[in-house]
Amino acid sequence: MKKQALVGAGFALALLFSPLQQTFAAQSTGDTKKVDNVAHRGASGYAPENTIAAFDKAVHMKADYIEIDVQQSKDGELVVIHDTKVDRTTEGTGYVKDLTLEQLRSLDAGSWKGEEFTGQKIPTFDEILDRYHGKIGILIELKAPELYPGIEEVVARELKERHLDKPQNEKIIIQSFNFESMKKTNTLLPKVPIGVLTSSKVHTTSEALQEFSTYADYFNPSYGIVTKELVNEVHEAGMKISSWTVRSQETANFLLSMNVDAIITDYPDYVDKRN
Ligand code: G3P
Ligand code: CA
């Protein structure tokens, strides 16, 4: 049984006899269930992805989490960018892993999205932790960790330095498409919730879900493979389910109807009209 499930089992027993029991029951049934609204690469429908402009916009829109993609510079610094190359979102060229922090920070990561964003930079991981922890949840994706041997230890060190390795309210989550990296991260940070990402149905069998549940708290599929049955099976395996990536109101409505626990979206307002 995964770490959160063990803690949860004890909590559930205590809750059964608590006056809070009815309140919690009401929150977890029917219309009152709250879906976590996760701003994908920040509110990236409205501002350049993985920049302070997009993350500030997500805070302003009252999203529950920002999702960030973490990679590593040539000189070992953790940076927040999605592609393994800088070409699409900056005026530079080449792989993130071949550029120093200074070279990466000299790039303009905003103007491709609109001239009003000129001067936005590739953020560092430290900068994001320091600026947003406590203000909004942070869903940390280790992007292509196979390119960065040892990145899990560096991420763990940054979180521990800030005492974010024991998040009381589970507002720090780490996820990746690389399952071995997530197993390792679970060992390094046993109290931080872990997610596995996939867009493959191969990973939705009950055997696969059972295996994931030994180290993960979240099973995070692309919306194209989400069904009500899958949502139930993930819950039965003791995990939560967050799905991605919403870029239309129709997709948001579909995922809301599937009863997923979190929706990862470029447009936080599609998930919650108040945003
Ligand atoms: O958080 C899920 C999503 O970010 C995974 O896909 O390619 O946008 O990192 P990608
Ligand atoms: Ca991502």
Short mmCIF file of N, CA and C in Angstrom, two decimals, residues 17 37 77 84 102 114 161 175-176 200:
data_model
loop_
_atom_site.label_atom_id
_atom_site.label_comp_id
_atom_site.label_asym_id
_atom_site.label_seq_id
_atom_site.Cartn_x
_atom_site.Cartn_y
_atom_site.Cartn_z
N PHE A 17 -15.46 8.47 13.69
CA PHE A 17 -16.08 8.76 14.98
C PHE A 17 -16.05 10.26 15.30
N ASN A 37 -8.11 22.66 -9.90
CA ASN A 37 -7.93 23.37 -11.15
C ASN A 37 -6.43 23.66 -11.30
N GLU A 77 21.97 23.76 -12.98
CA GLU A 77 20.89 24.51 -12.33
C GLU A 77 19.54 24.05 -12.87
N THR A 84 12.75 20.13 -24.68
CA THR A 84 14.16 19.86 -24.36
C THR A 84 15.09 20.80 -25.12
N GLU A 102 23.41 31.05 -17.30
CA GLU A 102 23.55 32.42 -17.79
C GLU A 102 23.04 32.53 -19.23
N GLY A 114 3.56 37.20 -27.66
CA GLY A 114 2.98 38.53 -27.85
C GLY A 114 3.97 39.56 -27.37
N GLU A 161 15.65 21.89 1.46
CA GLU A 161 16.20 23.16 1.96
C GLU A 161 15.10 24.12 2.39
N GLN A 175 5.49 14.73 -10.64
CA GLN A 175 5.01 13.78 -11.63
C GLN A 175 6.00 13.66 -12.79
N SER A 176 5.87 12.54 -13.55
CA SER A 176 6.70 12.37 -14.75
C SER A 176 6.15 11.25 -15.62
N SER A 200 -1.02 6.34 -22.79
CA SER A 200 -1.14 5.00 -23.37
C SER A 200 -2.11 4.11 -22.59
#
